[in-house]
């Protein structure tokens, strides 16, 4: 497995290194994307494809009276995310689980916000995954997708050549699929760097 394959499903030592790099390297992207989400102090949040857990830590600071859960299908990611959020887990404000976004173990109507940073590229059944996100969101809850590759830049395609199973979606493709599963009030945001953030309401 090439080193870059660890962006899809981190494994072993290379995966641990990649997670540490992503926790730092994706910080600016997450900061940019989160400006488009309204987060209540007591919000209940789920981060899908939580990776190394840095965004969960950031989200917990934004909802000091709330809670955040994370799910990732990589055991190495789950281990790292637990370590990064150890205090919040001990305080009962955070739970991180191994699992599949297409078959979430959470009850319906549970979360105010579901986030997906740099991860929908790797979801094999995007429509089913979006259905599951919709199911676990509360009425009027928000789904936030944030991608560094928005599909408008020729350089984006180099990543799909390096990483098996990666698909880069344009804003219109994601909007169409979100609408298919019942999301509304879909808003598209783009940065000068080509980053893409989409918010959608249940």
GROMACS .gro file of C-alpha atoms in nm:
model
  202
    1UNK     CA    1   0.000   0.000   0.000
    2UNK     CA    2   0.136   0.342  -0.091
    3UNK     CA    3   0.173   0.609   0.175
    4UNK     CA    4  -0.106   0.815   0.019
    5UNK     CA    5  -0.347   0.522   0.051
    6UNK     CA    6  -0.346   0.606   0.420
    7UNK     CA    7  -0.564   0.909   0.349
    8UNK     CA    8  -0.843   0.666   0.263
    9UNK     CA    9  -0.804   0.416   0.545
   10UNK     CA   10  -0.504   0.472   0.772
   11UNK     CA   11  -0.323   0.153   0.868
   12UNK     CA   12  -0.007   0.073   1.063
   13UNK     CA   13   0.280   0.314   1.120
   14UNK     CA   14   0.222   0.495   0.791
   15UNK     CA   15  -0.139   0.549   0.890
   16UNK     CA   16  -0.040   0.693   1.227
   17UNK     CA   17   0.200   0.933   1.054
   18UNK     CA   18  -0.068   1.035   0.804
   19UNK     CA   19  -0.321   1.105   1.081
   20UNK     CA   20  -0.076   1.333   1.262
   21UNK     CA   21  -0.010   1.515   0.934
   22UNK     CA   22  -0.382   1.551   0.860
   23UNK     CA   23  -0.458   1.684   1.209
   24UNK     CA   24  -0.222   1.972   1.135
   25UNK     CA   25  -0.262   2.002   0.758
   26UNK     CA   26  -0.643   2.019   0.755
   27UNK     CA   27  -0.671   2.278   1.032
   28UNK     CA   28  -0.713   2.578   0.801
   29UNK     CA   29  -0.973   2.396   0.591
   30UNK     CA   30  -1.178   2.307   0.898
   31UNK     CA   31  -1.159   2.663   1.034
   32UNK     CA   32  -1.280   2.796   0.700
   33UNK     CA   33  -1.565   2.546   0.668
   34UNK     CA   34  -1.694   2.578   1.024
   35UNK     CA   35  -1.769   2.947   0.976
   36UNK     CA   36  -2.071   2.832   0.771
   37UNK     CA   37  -2.223   2.634   1.059
   38UNK     CA   38  -2.422   2.775   1.348
   39UNK     CA   39  -2.324   2.575   1.655
   40UNK     CA   40  -2.519   2.612   1.978
   41UNK     CA   41  -2.332   2.594   2.309
   42UNK     CA   42  -2.519   2.273   2.397
   43UNK     CA   43  -2.510   2.114   2.050
   44UNK     CA   44  -2.493   1.742   1.989
   45UNK     CA   45  -2.249   1.679   1.703
   46UNK     CA   46  -2.136   1.379   1.498
   47UNK     CA   47  -1.814   1.388   1.295
   48UNK     CA   48  -1.820   1.121   1.023
   49UNK     CA   49  -1.482   0.994   0.908
   50UNK     CA   50  -1.331   1.161   1.212
   51UNK     CA   51  -0.971   1.065   1.124
   52UNK     CA   52  -0.722   1.177   1.387
   53UNK     CA   53  -0.983   1.356   1.599
   54UNK     CA   54  -0.856   1.716   1.570
   55UNK     CA   55  -1.189   1.841   1.438
   56UNK     CA   56  -1.377   1.675   1.722
   57UNK     CA   57  -1.156   1.860   1.968
   58UNK     CA   58  -1.228   2.185   1.780
   59UNK     CA   59  -1.605   2.115   1.777
   60UNK     CA   60  -1.609   2.042   2.151
   61UNK     CA   61  -1.457   2.386   2.216
   62UNK     CA   62  -1.735   2.540   2.007
   63UNK     CA   63  -2.008   2.369   2.210
   64UNK     CA   64  -1.878   2.385   2.570
   65UNK     CA   65  -2.205   2.250   2.711
   66UNK     CA   66  -2.258   1.998   2.433
   67UNK     CA   67  -2.114   1.670   2.318
   68UNK     CA   68  -1.944   1.529   2.011
   69UNK     CA   69  -1.928   1.178   1.876
   70UNK     CA   70  -1.697   1.048   1.608
   71UNK     CA   71  -1.710   0.748   1.377
   72UNK     CA   72  -1.440   0.613   1.147
   73UNK     CA   73  -1.389   0.276   0.980
   74UNK     CA   74  -1.014   0.273   1.045
   75UNK     CA   75  -0.910   0.124   1.383
   76UNK     CA   76  -0.591   0.332   1.367
   77UNK     CA   77  -0.799   0.650   1.326
   78UNK     CA   78  -1.025   0.556   1.616
   79UNK     CA   79  -0.721   0.495   1.839
   80UNK     CA   80  -0.566   0.832   1.747
   81UNK     CA   81  -0.894   1.025   1.783
   82UNK     CA   82  -0.950   0.874   2.127
   83UNK     CA   83  -0.602   0.980   2.237
   84UNK     CA   84  -0.649   1.336   2.107
   85UNK     CA   85  -0.985   1.367   2.290
   86UNK     CA   86  -0.897   1.167   2.599
   87UNK     CA   87  -1.010   1.430   2.851
   88UNK     CA   88  -1.346   1.485   2.683
   89UNK     CA   89  -1.405   1.110   2.673
   90UNK     CA   90  -1.327   1.080   3.045
   91UNK     CA   91  -1.566   1.370   3.113
   92UNK     CA   92  -1.847   1.199   2.922
   93UNK     CA   93  -1.862   1.461   2.646
   94UNK     CA   94  -1.713   1.251   2.369
   95UNK     CA   95  -1.751   0.902   2.224
   96UNK     CA   96  -1.548   0.769   1.931
   97UNK     CA   97  -1.647   0.447   1.759
   98UNK     CA   98  -1.537   0.231   1.471
   99UNK     CA   99  -1.812   0.205   1.213
  100UNK     CA  100  -1.947   0.263   0.864
  101UNK     CA  101  -2.121   0.584   0.765
  102UNK     CA  102  -2.357   0.386   0.540
  103UNK     CA  103  -2.486   0.197   0.846
  104UNK     CA  104  -2.463   0.427   1.148
  105UNK     CA  105  -2.534   0.272   1.486
  106UNK     CA  106  -2.691   0.589   1.627
  107UNK     CA  107  -3.060   0.645   1.692
  108UNK     CA  108  -3.268   0.863   1.460
  109UNK     CA  109  -3.308   1.237   1.525
  110UNK     CA  110  -3.008   1.254   1.757
  111UNK     CA  111  -2.769   1.525   1.630
  112UNK     CA  112  -2.792   1.900   1.570
  113UNK     CA  113  -2.493   1.891   1.336
  114UNK     CA  114  -2.317   1.621   1.134
  115UNK     CA  115  -1.981   1.707   0.980
  116UNK     CA  116  -1.770   1.539   0.713
  117UNK     CA  117  -1.423   1.685   0.657
  118UNK     CA  118  -1.213   1.550   0.369
  119UNK     CA  119  -1.395   1.216   0.374
  120UNK     CA  120  -1.691   1.189   0.134
  121UNK     CA  121  -1.438   1.115  -0.143
  122UNK     CA  122  -1.401   0.769   0.009
  123UNK     CA  123  -1.762   0.678   0.092
  124UNK     CA  124  -1.844   0.387  -0.144
  125UNK     CA  125  -2.224   0.433  -0.132
  126UNK     CA  126  -2.271   0.807  -0.108
  127UNK     CA  127  -2.651   0.808  -0.142
  128UNK     CA  128  -2.697   0.550   0.134
  129UNK     CA  129  -2.448   0.736   0.354
  130UNK     CA  130  -2.637   1.063   0.300
  131UNK     CA  131  -2.963   0.881   0.391
  132UNK     CA  132  -2.803   0.768   0.716
  133UNK     CA  133  -2.680   1.120   0.795
  134UNK     CA  134  -3.029   1.251   0.730
  135UNK     CA  135  -3.179   0.985   0.959
  136UNK     CA  136  -2.958   1.064   1.260
  137UNK     CA  137  -3.000   1.442   1.228
  138UNK     CA  138  -3.269   1.619   1.427
  139UNK     CA  139  -3.538   1.807   1.236
  140UNK     CA  140  -3.379   2.127   1.102
  141UNK     CA  141  -3.034   1.986   1.184
  142UNK     CA  142  -2.740   2.068   0.957
  143UNK     CA  143  -2.507   1.849   0.754
  144UNK     CA  144  -2.173   2.014   0.670
  145UNK     CA  145  -1.941   1.873   0.403
  146UNK     CA  146  -1.596   2.028   0.366
  147UNK     CA  147  -1.358   1.921   0.089
  148UNK     CA  148  -1.018   2.054  -0.006
  149UNK     CA  149  -1.076   1.924  -0.360
  150UNK     CA  150  -1.387   2.080  -0.514
  151UNK     CA  151  -1.351   1.928  -0.859
  152UNK     CA  152  -1.295   2.258  -1.036
  153UNK     CA  153  -0.917   2.234  -1.041
  154UNK     CA  154  -0.723   2.010  -1.281
  155UNK     CA  155  -0.473   1.942  -1.004
  156UNK     CA  156  -0.747   1.770  -0.802
  157UNK     CA  157  -0.741   1.474  -1.038
  158UNK     CA  158  -0.382   1.385  -0.945
  159UNK     CA  159  -0.514   1.259  -0.612
  160UNK     CA  160  -0.754   1.012  -0.773
  161UNK     CA  161  -0.456   0.870  -0.963
  162UNK     CA  162  -0.260   0.824  -0.640
  163UNK     CA  163  -0.541   0.692  -0.421
  164UNK     CA  164  -0.757   0.395  -0.519
  165UNK     CA  165  -1.124   0.435  -0.434
  166UNK     CA  166  -1.115   0.814  -0.424
  167UNK     CA  167  -1.381   1.011  -0.611
  168UNK     CA  168  -1.380   1.391  -0.630
  169UNK     CA  169  -1.729   1.537  -0.653
  170UNK     CA  170  -1.831   1.872  -0.794
  171UNK     CA  171  -2.073   2.089  -0.598
  172UNK     CA  172  -2.362   2.014  -0.835
  173UNK     CA  173  -2.315   1.638  -0.792
  174UNK     CA  174  -2.322   1.659  -0.414
  175UNK     CA  175  -2.619   1.898  -0.420
  176UNK     CA  176  -2.814   1.659  -0.643
  177UNK     CA  177  -2.752   1.361  -0.415
  178UNK     CA  178  -2.835   1.558  -0.101
  179UNK     CA  179  -3.166   1.665  -0.257
  180UNK     CA  180  -3.241   1.305  -0.357
  181UNK     CA  181  -3.236   1.193   0.007
  182UNK     CA  182  -3.445   1.484   0.131
  183UNK     CA  183  -3.205   1.761   0.233
  184UNK     CA  184  -3.312   2.121   0.172
  185UNK     CA  185  -3.175   2.474   0.199
  186UNK     CA  186  -2.850   2.358   0.041
  187UNK     CA  187  -2.581   2.624   0.035
  188UNK     CA  188  -2.255   2.604  -0.158
  189UNK     CA  189  -1.942   2.792  -0.053
  190UNK     CA  190  -1.610   2.804  -0.237
  191UNK     CA  191  -1.277   2.953  -0.140
  192UNK     CA  192  -1.015   3.113  -0.361
  193UNK     CA  193  -0.806   2.798  -0.309
  194UNK     CA  194  -1.073   2.578  -0.462
  195UNK     CA  195  -1.201   2.446  -0.131
  196UNK     CA  196  -1.567   2.345  -0.120
  197UNK     CA  197  -1.808   2.360   0.173
  198UNK     CA  198  -2.172   2.256   0.147
  199UNK     CA  199  -2.433   2.293   0.418
  200UNK     CA  200  -2.769   2.122   0.398
  201UNK     CA  201  -3.066   2.116   0.633
  202UNK     CA  202  -3.291   1.825   0.724
   0.00000   0.00000   0.00000
